[in-house]
PDB file of C-alpha atoms in Angstrom:
ATOM      1  CA  UNK A 138     -46.045   3.701 -14.594  1.00 85.00           C
ATOM      2  CA  UNK A 139     -48.542   6.539 -14.292  1.00 85.00           C
ATOM      3  CA  UNK A 140     -52.291   6.030 -14.431  1.00 86.00           C
ATOM      4  CA  UNK A 141     -54.423   8.329 -16.559  1.00 88.00           C
ATOM      5  CA  UNK A 142     -57.780   7.248 -15.158  1.00 87.00           C
ATOM      6  CA  UNK A 143     -60.721   6.268 -17.335  1.00 88.00           C
ATOM      7  CA  UNK A 144     -60.314   6.789 -21.067  1.00 86.00           C
ATOM      8  CA  UNK A 145     -63.556   8.795 -21.315  1.00 86.00           C
ATOM      9  CA  UNK A 146     -62.309  11.239 -18.642  1.00 87.00           C
ATOM     10  CA  UNK A 147     -58.791  11.663 -20.022  1.00 89.00           C
ATOM     11  CA  UNK A 148     -57.881  15.196 -21.107  1.00 92.00           C
ATOM     12  CA  UNK A 149     -54.842  17.237 -22.109  1.00 93.00           C
ATOM     13  CA  UNK A 150     -54.633  18.562 -18.554  1.00 94.00           C
ATOM     14  CA  UNK A 151     -54.517  15.013 -17.152  1.00 93.00           C
ATOM     15  CA  UNK A 152     -51.800  14.134 -19.665  1.00 94.00           C
ATOM     16  CA  UNK A 153     -49.895  17.272 -18.643  1.00 95.00           C
ATOM     17  CA  UNK A 154     -50.141  16.470 -14.927  1.00 95.00           C
ATOM     18  CA  UNK A 155     -49.265  12.776 -15.342  1.00 94.00           C
ATOM     19  CA  UNK A 156     -46.183  13.569 -17.432  1.00 95.00           C
ATOM     20  CA  UNK A 157     -45.142  16.179 -14.888  1.00 95.00           C
ATOM     21  CA  UNK A 158     -45.318  13.678 -12.016  1.00 95.00           C
ATOM     22  CA  UNK A 159     -43.412  11.052 -14.003  1.00 94.00           C
ATOM     23  CA  UNK A 160     -40.635  13.529 -14.870  1.00 94.00           C
ATOM     24  CA  UNK A 161     -40.303  14.564 -11.221  1.00 94.00           C
ATOM     25  CA  UNK A 162     -39.983  10.917 -10.187  1.00 93.00           C
ATOM     26  CA  UNK A 163     -37.299  10.351 -12.822  1.00 93.00           C
ATOM     27  CA  UNK A 164     -35.375  13.366 -11.545  1.00 93.00           C
ATOM     28  CA  UNK A 165     -35.669  12.245  -7.921  1.00 91.00           C
ATOM     29  CA  UNK A 166     -34.140   8.905  -8.903  1.00 92.00           C
ATOM     30  CA  UNK A 167     -31.069  10.788 -10.129  1.00 91.00           C
ATOM     31  CA  UNK A 168     -31.662   9.930 -13.789  1.00 91.00           C
ATOM     32  CA  UNK A 169     -30.323  12.613 -16.148  1.00 91.00           C
ATOM     33  CA  UNK A 170     -32.253  11.691 -19.272  1.00 93.00           C
ATOM     34  CA  UNK A 171     -35.247   9.603 -20.281  1.00 93.00           C
ATOM     35  CA  UNK A 172     -37.475   8.810 -23.236  1.00 94.00           C
ATOM     36  CA  UNK A 173     -41.173   8.082 -23.481  1.00 92.00           C
ATOM     37  CA  UNK A 174     -43.693   7.291 -26.205  1.00 90.00           C
ATOM     38  CA  UNK A 175     -46.619   9.627 -26.712  1.00 89.00           C
ATOM     39  CA  UNK A 176     -49.197   8.605 -24.125  1.00 85.00           C
ATOM     40  CA  UNK A 177     -52.985   8.436 -24.511  1.00 78.00           C
ATOM     41  CA  UNK A 178     -52.849   7.955 -28.267  1.00 77.00           C
ATOM     42  CA  UNK A 179     -56.144   7.435 -30.039  1.00 76.00           C
ATOM     43  CA  UNK A 180     -58.244   9.690 -27.804  1.00 81.00           C
ATOM     44  CA  UNK A 181     -61.131  11.164 -29.744  1.00 81.00           C
ATOM     45  CA  UNK A 182     -60.682  14.829 -30.595  1.00 84.00           C
ATOM     46  CA  UNK A 183     -57.053  15.029 -29.390  1.00 89.00           C
ATOM     47  CA  UNK A 184     -54.310  15.084 -32.032  1.00 92.00           C
ATOM     48  CA  UNK A 185     -50.760  13.712 -31.642  1.00 92.00           C
ATOM     49  CA  UNK A 186     -49.475  17.319 -31.812  1.00 94.00           C
ATOM     50  CA  UNK A 187     -51.693  18.346 -28.880  1.00 95.00           C
ATOM     51  CA  UNK A 188     -50.531  15.332 -26.852  1.00 94.00           C
ATOM     52  CA  UNK A 189     -46.881  16.159 -27.595  1.00 95.00           C
ATOM     53  CA  UNK A 190     -47.430  19.792 -26.562  1.00 96.00           C
ATOM     54  CA  UNK A 191     -49.129  18.784 -23.316  1.00 96.00           C
ATOM     55  CA  UNK A 192     -46.376  16.290 -22.485  1.00 95.00           C
ATOM     56  CA  UNK A 193     -43.588  18.805 -23.122  1.00 97.00           C
ATOM     57  CA  UNK A 194     -45.392  21.430 -21.051  1.00 97.00           C
ATOM     58  CA  UNK A 195     -45.897  18.930 -18.226  1.00 96.00           C
ATOM     59  CA  UNK A 196     -42.257  17.867 -18.201  1.00 96.00           C
ATOM     60  CA  UNK A 197     -40.745  21.371 -18.349  1.00 96.00           C
ATOM     61  CA  UNK A 198     -43.193  22.846 -15.830  1.00 97.00           C
ATOM     62  CA  UNK A 199     -42.881  19.849 -13.529  1.00 95.00           C
ATOM     63  CA  UNK A 200     -39.081  19.933 -13.501  1.00 95.00           C
ATOM     64  CA  UNK A 201     -38.950  23.656 -12.660  1.00 95.00           C
ATOM     65  CA  UNK A 202     -36.675  24.514  -9.754  1.00 92.00           C
ATOM     66  CA  UNK A 203     -35.534  27.854  -8.329  1.00 90.00           C
ATOM     67  CA  UNK A 204     -32.277  27.153  -6.509  1.00 87.00           C
ATOM     68  CA  UNK A 205     -30.509  30.495  -6.931  1.00 87.00           C
ATOM     69  CA  UNK A 206     -30.399  31.190  -3.188  1.00 86.00           C
ATOM     70  CA  UNK A 207     -30.188  27.607  -1.889  1.00 83.00           C
ATOM     71  CA  UNK A 208     -27.156  27.095   0.342  1.00 81.00           C
ATOM     72  CA  UNK A 209     -26.622  23.353  -0.189  1.00 74.00           C
ATOM     73  CA  UNK A 210     -23.891  22.344  -2.664  1.00 69.00           C
ATOM     74  CA  UNK A 211     -24.958  22.775  -6.284  1.00 64.00           C
ATOM     75  CA  UNK A 212     -23.614  19.341  -7.269  1.00 63.00           C
ATOM     76  CA  UNK A 213     -26.206  17.696  -5.013  1.00 67.00           C
ATOM     77  CA  UNK A 214     -29.082  19.267  -6.944  1.00 75.00           C
ATOM     78  CA  UNK A 215     -30.671  16.712  -9.246  1.00 85.00           C
ATOM     79  CA  UNK A 216     -31.859  17.744 -12.685  1.00 87.00           C
ATOM     80  CA  UNK A 217     -32.932  16.164 -15.961  1.00 90.00           C
ATOM     81  CA  UNK A 218     -30.814  17.353 -18.879  1.00 90.00           C
ATOM     82  CA  UNK A 219     -32.677  15.737 -21.759  1.00 93.00           C
ATOM     83  CA  UNK A 220     -35.863  13.922 -22.636  1.00 93.00           C
ATOM     84  CA  UNK A 221     -37.010  12.307 -25.873  1.00 93.00           C
ATOM     85  CA  UNK A 222     -40.501  11.656 -27.210  1.00 93.00           C
ATOM     86  CA  UNK A 223     -40.819   8.491 -29.299  1.00 91.00           C
ATOM     87  CA  UNK A 224     -43.147   8.199 -32.289  1.00 88.00           C
ATOM     88  CA  UNK A 225     -43.437   5.057 -34.397  1.00 86.00           C
ATOM     89  CA  UNK A 226     -45.259   6.540 -37.380  1.00 84.00           C
ATOM     90  CA  UNK A 227     -43.151   8.914 -39.457  1.00 89.00           C
ATOM     91  CA  UNK A 228     -46.246  10.549 -40.985  1.00 88.00           C
ATOM     92  CA  UNK A 229     -46.969  12.186 -37.634  1.00 87.00           C
ATOM     93  CA  UNK A 230     -43.442  13.508 -37.021  1.00 92.00           C
ATOM     94  CA  UNK A 231     -43.910  16.970 -38.520  1.00 94.00           C
ATOM     95  CA  UNK A 232     -47.046  17.801 -36.545  1.00 93.00           C
ATOM     96  CA  UNK A 233     -45.558  16.325 -33.363  1.00 94.00           C
ATOM     97  CA  UNK A 234     -42.471  18.482 -33.792  1.00 95.00           C
ATOM     98  CA  UNK A 235     -44.751  21.527 -34.065  1.00 96.00           C
ATOM     99  CA  UNK A 236     -46.476  20.502 -30.836  1.00 96.00           C
ATOM    100  CA  UNK A 237     -43.111  20.059 -29.106  1.00 96.00           C
ATOM    101  CA  UNK A 238     -41.963  23.480 -30.330  1.00 96.00           C
ATOM    102  CA  UNK A 239     -45.123  25.191 -29.094  1.00 97.00           C
ATOM    103  CA  UNK A 240     -45.066  23.378 -25.750  1.00 97.00           C
ATOM    104  CA  UNK A 241     -41.422  24.275 -25.125  1.00 97.00           C
ATOM    105  CA  UNK A 242     -41.966  27.960 -25.882  1.00 98.00           C
ATOM    106  CA  UNK A 243     -45.036  28.238 -23.634  1.00 97.00           C
ATOM    107  CA  UNK A 244     -43.533  26.257 -20.746  1.00 97.00           C
ATOM    108  CA  UNK A 245     -40.218  28.119 -20.803  1.00 97.00           C
ATOM    109  CA  UNK A 246     -42.061  31.458 -20.843  1.00 97.00           C
ATOM    110  CA  UNK A 247     -44.104  30.298 -17.841  1.00 97.00           C
ATOM    111  CA  UNK A 248     -40.923  29.346 -16.001  1.00 97.00           C
ATOM    112  CA  UNK A 249     -39.415  32.755 -16.769  1.00 96.00           C
ATOM    113  CA  UNK A 250     -42.467  34.370 -15.157  1.00 96.00           C
ATOM    114  CA  UNK A 251     -41.987  32.061 -12.162  1.00 96.00           C
ATOM    115  CA  UNK A 252     -38.336  33.168 -11.932  1.00 95.00           C
ATOM    116  CA  UNK A 253     -39.357  36.826 -11.925  1.00 94.00           C
ATOM    117  CA  UNK A 254     -41.762  36.159  -9.059  1.00 93.00           C
ATOM    118  CA  UNK A 255     -39.270  34.109  -7.070  1.00 94.00           C
ATOM    119  CA  UNK A 256     -36.464  36.656  -7.187  1.00 93.00           C
ATOM    120  CA  UNK A 257     -36.586  39.175  -4.311  1.00 91.00           C
ATOM    121  CA  UNK A 258     -37.826  42.670  -5.025  1.00 88.00           C
ATOM    122  CA  UNK A 259     -34.418  44.260  -4.426  1.00 89.00           C
ATOM    123  CA  UNK A 260     -33.287  42.316  -7.504  1.00 91.00           C
ATOM    124  CA  UNK A 261     -36.380  42.552  -9.740  1.00 91.00           C
ATOM    125  CA  UNK A 262     -36.734  46.328  -9.681  1.00 92.00           C
ATOM    126  CA  UNK A 263     -38.695  48.445 -12.194  1.00 93.00           C
ATOM    127  CA  UNK A 264     -35.402  49.419 -13.834  1.00 94.00           C
ATOM    128  CA  UNK A 265     -34.264  45.812 -14.214  1.00 94.00           C
ATOM    129  CA  UNK A 266     -37.644  44.782 -15.653  1.00 94.00           C
ATOM    130  CA  UNK A 267     -37.445  47.631 -18.169  1.00 95.00           C
ATOM    131  CA  UNK A 268     -33.943  46.499 -19.171  1.00 96.00           C
ATOM    132  CA  UNK A 269     -35.221  42.941 -19.595  1.00 95.00           C
ATOM    133  CA  UNK A 270     -38.079  44.153 -21.793  1.00 96.00           C
ATOM    134  CA  UNK A 271     -35.687  46.169 -23.956  1.00 97.00           C
ATOM    135  CA  UNK A 272     -33.326  43.198 -24.321  1.00 97.00           C
ATOM    136  CA  UNK A 273     -36.279  40.932 -25.205  1.00 96.00           C
ATOM    137  CA  UNK A 274     -37.457  43.442 -27.814  1.00 96.00           C
ATOM    138  CA  UNK A 275     -34.020  43.549 -29.422  1.00 96.00           C
ATOM    139  CA  UNK A 276     -33.799  39.758 -29.512  1.00 96.00           C
ATOM    140  CA  UNK A 277     -37.290  39.085 -30.883  1.00 96.00           C
ATOM    141  CA  UNK A 278     -37.950  42.111 -33.074  1.00 94.00           C
ATOM    142  CA  UNK A 279     -40.500  43.741 -30.764  1.00 96.00           C
ATOM    143  CA  UNK A 280     -41.126  47.434 -30.328  1.00 96.00           C
ATOM    144  CA  UNK A 281     -40.393  48.588 -26.779  1.00 97.00           C
ATOM    145  CA  UNK A 282     -41.114  51.943 -25.171  1.00 97.00           C
ATOM    146  CA  UNK A 283     -40.349  52.748 -21.535  1.00 97.00           C
ATOM    147  CA  UNK A 284     -42.040  55.847 -20.129  1.00 96.00           C
ATOM    148  CA  UNK A 285     -40.056  57.801 -17.530  1.00 95.00           C
ATOM    149  CA  UNK A 286     -41.416  60.100 -14.814  1.00 94.00           C
ATOM    150  CA  UNK A 287     -41.550  63.321 -16.914  1.00 95.00           C
ATOM    151  CA  UNK A 288     -43.489  61.553 -19.672  1.00 96.00           C
ATOM    152  CA  UNK A 289     -45.923  60.077 -17.160  1.00 95.00           C
ATOM    153  CA  UNK A 290     -46.432  63.466 -15.515  1.00 95.00           C
ATOM    154  CA  UNK A 291     -47.225  64.961 -18.925  1.00 96.00           C
ATOM    155  CA  UNK A 292     -49.812  62.215 -19.473  1.00 96.00           C
ATOM    156  CA  UNK A 293     -51.438  62.899 -16.104  1.00 96.00           C
ATOM    157  CA  UNK A 294     -50.634  59.464 -14.631  1.00 94.00           C
ATOM    158  CA  UNK A 295     -50.978  60.736 -11.076  1.00 93.00           C
ATOM    159  CA  UNK A 296     -52.258  57.521  -9.466  1.00 90.00           C
ATOM    160  CA  UNK A 297     -49.387  55.507 -10.926  1.00 88.00           C
ATOM    161  CA  UNK A 298     -46.786  58.078  -9.840  1.00 90.00           C
ATOM    162  CA  UNK A 299     -48.438  58.399  -6.423  1.00 88.00           C
ATOM    163  CA  UNK A 300     -47.804  54.712  -5.742  1.00 84.00           C
ATOM    164  CA  UNK A 301     -44.237  55.010  -6.995  1.00 86.00           C
ATOM    165  CA  UNK A 302     -43.507  57.822  -4.519  1.00 85.00           C
ATOM    166  CA  UNK A 303     -43.410  55.157  -1.795  1.00 79.00           C
ATOM    167  CA  UNK A 304     -40.198  53.754  -3.248  1.00 83.00           C
ATOM    168  CA  UNK A 305     -36.656  54.919  -3.810  1.00 86.00           C
ATOM    169  CA  UNK A 306     -36.768  53.117  -7.144  1.00 89.00           C
ATOM    170  CA  UNK A 307     -37.850  55.239 -10.138  1.00 92.00           C
ATOM    171  CA  UNK A 308     -41.140  54.256 -11.777  1.00 92.00           C
ATOM    172  CA  UNK A 309     -41.106  52.701 -15.237  1.00 94.00           C
ATOM    173  CA  UNK A 310     -44.064  52.118 -17.555  1.00 95.00           C
ATOM    174  CA  UNK A 311     -43.226  49.399 -20.078  1.00 96.00           C
ATOM    175  CA  UNK A 312     -44.967  49.090 -23.443  1.00 96.00           C
ATOM    176  CA  UNK A 313     -44.127  46.099 -25.655  1.00 96.00           C
ATOM    177  CA  UNK A 314     -45.623  45.807 -29.141  1.00 96.00           C
ATOM    178  CA  UNK A 315     -45.723  42.837 -31.484  1.00 95.00           C
ATOM    179  CA  UNK A 316     -46.836  43.264 -35.087  1.00 91.00           C
ATOM    180  CA  UNK A 317     -48.319  40.175 -36.742  1.00 86.00           C
ATOM    181  CA  UNK A 318     -48.719  39.646 -40.470  1.00 82.00           C
ATOM    182  CA  UNK A 319     -52.023  41.506 -40.761  1.00 78.00           C
ATOM    183  CA  UNK A 320     -51.546  45.123 -39.710  1.00 76.00           C
ATOM    184  CA  UNK A 321     -55.154  46.010 -40.603  1.00 82.00           C
ATOM    185  CA  UNK A 322     -56.755  44.087 -37.719  1.00 84.00           C
ATOM    186  CA  UNK A 323     -57.618  45.794 -34.449  1.00 88.00           C
ATOM    187  CA  UNK A 324     -54.861  45.467 -31.838  1.00 89.00           C
ATOM    188  CA  UNK A 325     -55.170  43.251 -28.781  1.00 92.00           C
ATOM    189  CA  UNK A 326     -53.966  44.847 -25.550  1.00 95.00           C
ATOM    190  CA  UNK A 327     -52.715  42.876 -22.537  1.00 96.00           C
ATOM    191  CA  UNK A 328     -52.337  44.910 -19.338  1.00 95.00           C
ATOM    192  CA  UNK A 329     -50.545  43.631 -16.243  1.00 94.00           C
ATOM    193  CA  UNK A 330     -49.863  45.299 -12.899  1.00 89.00           C
ATOM    194  CA  UNK A 331     -46.182  45.195 -11.978  1.00 89.00           C
ATOM    195  CA  UNK A 332     -45.798  46.656  -8.502  1.00 85.00           C
ATOM    196  CA  UNK A 333     -42.468  45.022  -7.653  1.00 81.00           C
ATOM    197  CA  UNK A 334     -43.241  45.164  -3.932  1.00 80.00           C
ATOM    198  CA  UNK A 335     -46.678  46.154  -2.682  1.00 75.00           C
ATOM    199  CA  UNK A 336     -46.148  47.509   0.824  1.00 71.00           C
ATOM    200  CA  UNK A 337     -49.707  48.887   0.887  1.00 69.00           C
ATOM    201  CA  UNK A 338     -48.615  52.156   2.438  1.00 60.00           C
ATOM    202  CA  UNK A 339     -47.319  52.855   5.929  1.00 57.00           C
ATOM    203  CA  UNK A 340     -48.927  50.504   8.497  1.00 59.00           C
ATOM    204  CA  UNK A 341     -51.948  49.769   6.295  1.00 69.00           C
ATOM    205  CA  UNK A 342     -51.145  46.120   5.713  1.00 70.00           C
ATOM    206  CA  UNK A 343     -50.466  43.695   8.573  1.00 73.00           C
ATOM    207  CA  UNK A 344     -47.074  41.995   8.678  1.00 76.00           C
ATOM    208  CA  UNK A 345     -48.572  38.567   8.013  1.00 79.00           C
ATOM    209  CA  UNK A 346     -47.630  37.386   4.505  1.00 77.00           C
ATOM    210  CA  UNK A 347     -45.847  40.667   3.803  1.00 78.00           C
ATOM    211  CA  UNK A 348     -42.976  38.638   2.292  1.00 78.00           C
ATOM    212  CA  UNK A 349     -45.387  37.533  -0.444  1.00 79.00           C
ATOM    213  CA  UNK A 350     -46.002  41.092  -1.625  1.00 82.00           C
ATOM    214  CA  UNK A 351     -43.154  40.665  -4.113  1.00 84.00           C
ATOM    215  CA  UNK A 352     -45.662  38.643  -6.151  1.00 80.00           C
ATOM    216  CA  UNK A 353     -47.680  41.779  -6.893  1.00 85.00           C
ATOM    217  CA  UNK A 354     -45.601  42.094 -10.045  1.00 87.00           C
ATOM    218  CA  UNK A 355     -46.814  38.805 -11.502  1.00 91.00           C
ATOM    219  CA  UNK A 356     -49.471  40.429 -13.674  1.00 93.00           C
ATOM    220  CA  UNK A 357     -46.875  42.388 -15.623  1.00 94.00           C
ATOM    221  CA  UNK A 358     -44.438  39.451 -15.606  1.00 94.00           C
ATOM    222  CA  UNK A 359     -47.145  37.258 -17.133  1.00 96.00           C
ATOM    223  CA  UNK A 360     -47.892  39.811 -19.851  1.00 97.00           C
ATOM    224  CA  UNK A 361     -44.193  40.228 -20.679  1.00 96.00           C
ATOM    225  CA  UNK A 362     -43.723  36.458 -20.986  1.00 96.00           C
ATOM    226  CA  UNK A 363     -46.932  36.132 -23.000  1.00 97.00           C
ATOM    227  CA  UNK A 364     -45.648  38.705 -25.495  1.00 97.00           C
ATOM    228  CA  UNK A 365     -42.369  36.776 -25.650  1.00 97.00           C
ATOM    229  CA  UNK A 366     -44.304  33.607 -26.533  1.00 97.00           C
ATOM    230  CA  UNK A 367     -46.379  35.455 -29.141  1.00 96.00           C
ATOM    231  CA  UNK A 368     -43.216  36.701 -30.842  1.00 96.00           C
ATOM    232  CA  UNK A 369     -41.462  33.317 -30.716  1.00 96.00           C
ATOM    233  CA  UNK A 370     -44.522  31.571 -32.166  1.00 95.00           C
ATOM    234  CA  UNK A 371     -44.904  34.318 -34.787  1.00 93.00           C
ATOM    235  CA  UNK A 372     -48.665  34.486 -34.274  1.00 92.00           C
TER     236      UNK A 372
END
């Protein structure tokens, strides 16, 4: 049982957090699958589809684990393989399924961004990120352009190339484009910094928390996963 607090204070975020905690508890008990009805039904201004989306997001985000480099035996790692949302009224099924679909896409994209941040920078290099973007474009029908050093020099991108000179890895500038139904509207641009390891120059940064500088690529990782979600949802 998970409390949601007072009805007047209940929100989608509280539903998301409560479902996340419940799913983690289920996993820690060694249970491989579970089912649950939609919680907090009847809240004013919150539809069954929104509740379903929040619950799915909470479960998938809450169950996230990054065990790639863990040394303990893999068979001791507990995970939930399946969960089911129950709905008694068939008239709500279609909209609930839409909420589930949206929640799954957004949560899985978030977890992909988390993976990119958790991998070490000798694995998530500019070249590997560019390859991922190209593969994503091929899978989802996106347009992908990767600028190489000569193209960036021609464009006068000196600051960008100056940073890249501190690495043996070649710089890449990734452009992903998604075209919605209406091509006449003004484009929306999302820009994310993707320095795969920000050393800060020679002896400029102290050693404290230097291991966290691999997270300097999270801006670009977030944008890439956002574009993936946009394409999957066909916005």
